Coordinates of C-alpha atoms and ligand atoms in Angstrom, one line a residue:
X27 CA -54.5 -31.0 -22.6
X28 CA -50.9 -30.2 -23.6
X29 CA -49.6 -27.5 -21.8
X30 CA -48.4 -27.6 -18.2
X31 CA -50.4 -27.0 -15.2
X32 CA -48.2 -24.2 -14.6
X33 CA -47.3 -22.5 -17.7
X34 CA -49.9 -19.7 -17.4
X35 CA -49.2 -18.9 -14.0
X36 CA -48.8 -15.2 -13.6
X37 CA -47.1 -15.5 -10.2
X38 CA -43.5 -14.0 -10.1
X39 CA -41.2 -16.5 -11.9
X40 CA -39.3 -17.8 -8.2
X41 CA -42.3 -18.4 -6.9
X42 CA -44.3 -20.7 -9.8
X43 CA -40.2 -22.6 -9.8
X44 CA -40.8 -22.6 -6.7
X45 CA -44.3 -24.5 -6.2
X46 CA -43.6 -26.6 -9.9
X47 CA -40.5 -28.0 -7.7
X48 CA -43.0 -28.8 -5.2
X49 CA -45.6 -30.3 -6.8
X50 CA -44.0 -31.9 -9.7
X51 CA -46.5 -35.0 -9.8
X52 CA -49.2 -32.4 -10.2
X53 CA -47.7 -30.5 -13.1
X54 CA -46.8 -33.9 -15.0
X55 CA -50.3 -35.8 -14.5
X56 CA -51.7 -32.3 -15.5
X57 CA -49.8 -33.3 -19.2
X58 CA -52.6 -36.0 -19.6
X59 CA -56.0 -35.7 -20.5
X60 CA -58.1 -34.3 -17.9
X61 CA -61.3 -36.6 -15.8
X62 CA -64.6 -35.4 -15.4
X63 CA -65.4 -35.3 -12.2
X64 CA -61.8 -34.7 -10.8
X65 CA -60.4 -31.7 -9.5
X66 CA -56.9 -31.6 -8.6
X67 CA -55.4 -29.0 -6.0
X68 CA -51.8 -28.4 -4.8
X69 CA -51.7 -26.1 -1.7
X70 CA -48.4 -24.4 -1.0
X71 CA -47.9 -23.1 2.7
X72 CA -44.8 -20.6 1.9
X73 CA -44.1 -18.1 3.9
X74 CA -46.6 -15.8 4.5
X75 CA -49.0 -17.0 2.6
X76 CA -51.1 -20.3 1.6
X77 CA -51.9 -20.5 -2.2
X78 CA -54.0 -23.3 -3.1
X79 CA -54.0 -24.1 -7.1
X80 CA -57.0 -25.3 -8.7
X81 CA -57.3 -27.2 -12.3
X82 CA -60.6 -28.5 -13.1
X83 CA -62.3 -29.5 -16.5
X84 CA -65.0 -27.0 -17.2
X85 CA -67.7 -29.8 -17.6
X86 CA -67.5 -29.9 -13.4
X87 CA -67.9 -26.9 -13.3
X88 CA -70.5 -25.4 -16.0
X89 CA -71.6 -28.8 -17.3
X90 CA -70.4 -27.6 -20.5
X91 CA -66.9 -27.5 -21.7
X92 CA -66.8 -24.9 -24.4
X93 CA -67.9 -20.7 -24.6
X94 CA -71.3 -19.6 -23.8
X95 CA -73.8 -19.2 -26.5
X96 CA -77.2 -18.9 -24.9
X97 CA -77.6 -16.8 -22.0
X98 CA -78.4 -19.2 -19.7
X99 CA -75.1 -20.7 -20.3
X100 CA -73.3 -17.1 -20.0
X101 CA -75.6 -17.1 -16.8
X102 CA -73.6 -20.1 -15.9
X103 CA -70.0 -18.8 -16.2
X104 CA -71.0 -15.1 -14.5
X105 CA -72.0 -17.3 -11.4
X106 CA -68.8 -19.9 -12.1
X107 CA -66.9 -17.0 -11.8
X108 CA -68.6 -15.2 -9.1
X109 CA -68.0 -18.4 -6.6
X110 CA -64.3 -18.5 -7.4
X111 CA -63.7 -15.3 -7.1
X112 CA -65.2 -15.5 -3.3
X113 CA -62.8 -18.3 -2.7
X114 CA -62.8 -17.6 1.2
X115 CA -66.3 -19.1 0.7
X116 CA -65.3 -22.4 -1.2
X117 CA -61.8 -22.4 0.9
X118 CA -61.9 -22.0 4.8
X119 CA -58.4 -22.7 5.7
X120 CA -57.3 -23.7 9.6
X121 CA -58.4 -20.7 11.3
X122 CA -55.1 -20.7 13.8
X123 CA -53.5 -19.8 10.5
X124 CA -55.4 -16.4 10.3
X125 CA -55.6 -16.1 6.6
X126 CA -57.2 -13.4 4.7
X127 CA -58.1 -13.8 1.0
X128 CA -55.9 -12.1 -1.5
X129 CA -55.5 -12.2 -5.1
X130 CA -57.8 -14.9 -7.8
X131 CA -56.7 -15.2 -11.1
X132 CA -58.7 -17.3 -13.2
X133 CA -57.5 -18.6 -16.8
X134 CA -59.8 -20.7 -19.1
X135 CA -58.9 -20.3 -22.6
X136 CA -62.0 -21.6 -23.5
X137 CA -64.4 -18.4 -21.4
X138 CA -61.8 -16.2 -22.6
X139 CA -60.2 -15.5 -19.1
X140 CA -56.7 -14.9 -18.6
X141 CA -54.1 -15.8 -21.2
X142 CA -54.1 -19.5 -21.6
X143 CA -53.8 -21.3 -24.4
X144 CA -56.6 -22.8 -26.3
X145 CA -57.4 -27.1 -25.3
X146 CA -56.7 -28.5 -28.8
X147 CA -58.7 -32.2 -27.7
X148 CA -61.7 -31.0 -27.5
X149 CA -62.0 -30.5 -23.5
X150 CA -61.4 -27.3 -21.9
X151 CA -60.3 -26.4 -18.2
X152 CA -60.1 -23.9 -16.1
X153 CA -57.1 -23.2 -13.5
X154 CA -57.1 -21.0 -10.6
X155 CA -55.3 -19.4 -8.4
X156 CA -56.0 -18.2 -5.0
X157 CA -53.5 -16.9 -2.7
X158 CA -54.3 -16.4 0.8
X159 CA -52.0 -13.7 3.2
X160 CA -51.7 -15.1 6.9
X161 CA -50.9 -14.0 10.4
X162 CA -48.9 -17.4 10.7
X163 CA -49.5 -19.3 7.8
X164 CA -47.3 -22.1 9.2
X165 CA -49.9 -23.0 11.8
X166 CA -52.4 -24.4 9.0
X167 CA -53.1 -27.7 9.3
X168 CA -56.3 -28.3 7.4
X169 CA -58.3 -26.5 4.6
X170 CA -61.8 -27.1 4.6
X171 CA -63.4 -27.1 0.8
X172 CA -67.2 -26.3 -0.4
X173 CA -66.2 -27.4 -3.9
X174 CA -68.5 -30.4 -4.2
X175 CA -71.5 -28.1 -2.9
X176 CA -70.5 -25.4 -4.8
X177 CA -69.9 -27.8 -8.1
X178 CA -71.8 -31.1 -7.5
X179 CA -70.8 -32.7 -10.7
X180 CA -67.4 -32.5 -9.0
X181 CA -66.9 -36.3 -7.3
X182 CA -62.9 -36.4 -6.4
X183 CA -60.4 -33.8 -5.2
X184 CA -56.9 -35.3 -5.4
X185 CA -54.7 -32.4 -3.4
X186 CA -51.1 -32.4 -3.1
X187 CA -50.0 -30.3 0.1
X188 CA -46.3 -28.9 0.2
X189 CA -46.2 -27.4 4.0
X190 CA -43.0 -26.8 5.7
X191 CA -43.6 -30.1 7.8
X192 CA -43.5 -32.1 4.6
X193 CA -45.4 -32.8 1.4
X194 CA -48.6 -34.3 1.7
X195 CA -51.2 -36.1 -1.1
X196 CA -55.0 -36.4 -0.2
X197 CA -57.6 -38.2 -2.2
X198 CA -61.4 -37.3 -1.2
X199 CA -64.4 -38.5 -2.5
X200 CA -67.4 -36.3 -2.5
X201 CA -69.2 -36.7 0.8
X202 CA -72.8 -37.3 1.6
X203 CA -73.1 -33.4 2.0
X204 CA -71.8 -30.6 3.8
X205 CA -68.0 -29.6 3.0
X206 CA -65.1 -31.8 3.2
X207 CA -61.9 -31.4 4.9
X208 CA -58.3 -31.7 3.4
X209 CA -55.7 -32.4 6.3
X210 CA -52.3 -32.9 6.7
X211 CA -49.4 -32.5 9.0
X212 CA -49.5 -33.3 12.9
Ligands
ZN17 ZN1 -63.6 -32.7 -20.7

């Protein structure tokens, strides 16, 4: 991949500055070729609001890292994009934090969502973004993810967390079963 994580962000311009100055680790690994299995996230508490960024290769995902061609495989992505799109499902943030889903926005050059720019090494990704509007957003202290049982060739999350008590990095592996939790802060 040669583009930067957050390139194709369609956020207002001080907000993406404002999360690439907060995860710059994020957007420089995301320079790199990508890992199978790996899914990096960068929640942003900000305000009113938690946004949690998601880049992923497809092969996690779809177990395919390329468009659709039978319809089993367009199967696939409707349902990939169906379980992404209910993100309050796959991302149950600290309910003292009252969050309500708001916005997705889903680019994968690859599916043809969004505007990205078309992988040149032969993998494809897909990045997400899911903003979440909260009674008191500051408050969250965990977020509790159903990624691996939503995508079980998914095996490692590495999250960075940017709260206004600090900045944060988690590593999880994928757990025996049931969803795993992403903590930071006191
Ligand atoms: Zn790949």
């Amino acid at each position: 991949m040669t583009r930067s994580f957050f390139r194709t962000l369609t956020l207002p311009l001080l907000a993406a500055g404002a999360l690439l100055l907060s995860f710059p680790a994020l957007a420089q690994r995301a320079q790199h070729a990508h890992v199978h299995g790996k899914v990096e996230l960068g929640i942003a508490v900000d305000g009113p609001s938690v946004t949690i960024e998601m880049e992923s290769p497809l092969d996690n995902l779809l177990g395919f890292e390329r468009a659709p061609r039978t319809d089993v495989e367009k199967n696939a992505v409707e349902q990939m994009v169906a379980r992404l799109r209910a993100a309050d499902h796959l991302f149950q943030i600290d309910p003292a934090a009252g969050c309500k889903l708001g916005p997705v926005q889903l680019e994968s050059a690859a599916l043809g969502l969004g505007k990205a720019e078309p992988d040149k090494d032969g993998h494809a990704e897909l990045e997400a973004t899911f903003a979440f509007n909260c009674t008191n957003a500051a408050k969250a202290r965990f977020v509790d993810t159903q990624l691996f049982e939503a995508f079980p060739a998914t095996r490692q999350i590495e999250a960075e967390i940017a709260a206004p008590d600090g900045q944060f990095k988690r590593s999880l592996k994928r757990p025996a079963s049931g969803s795993a939790r992403i903590g930071w802060g006191k």
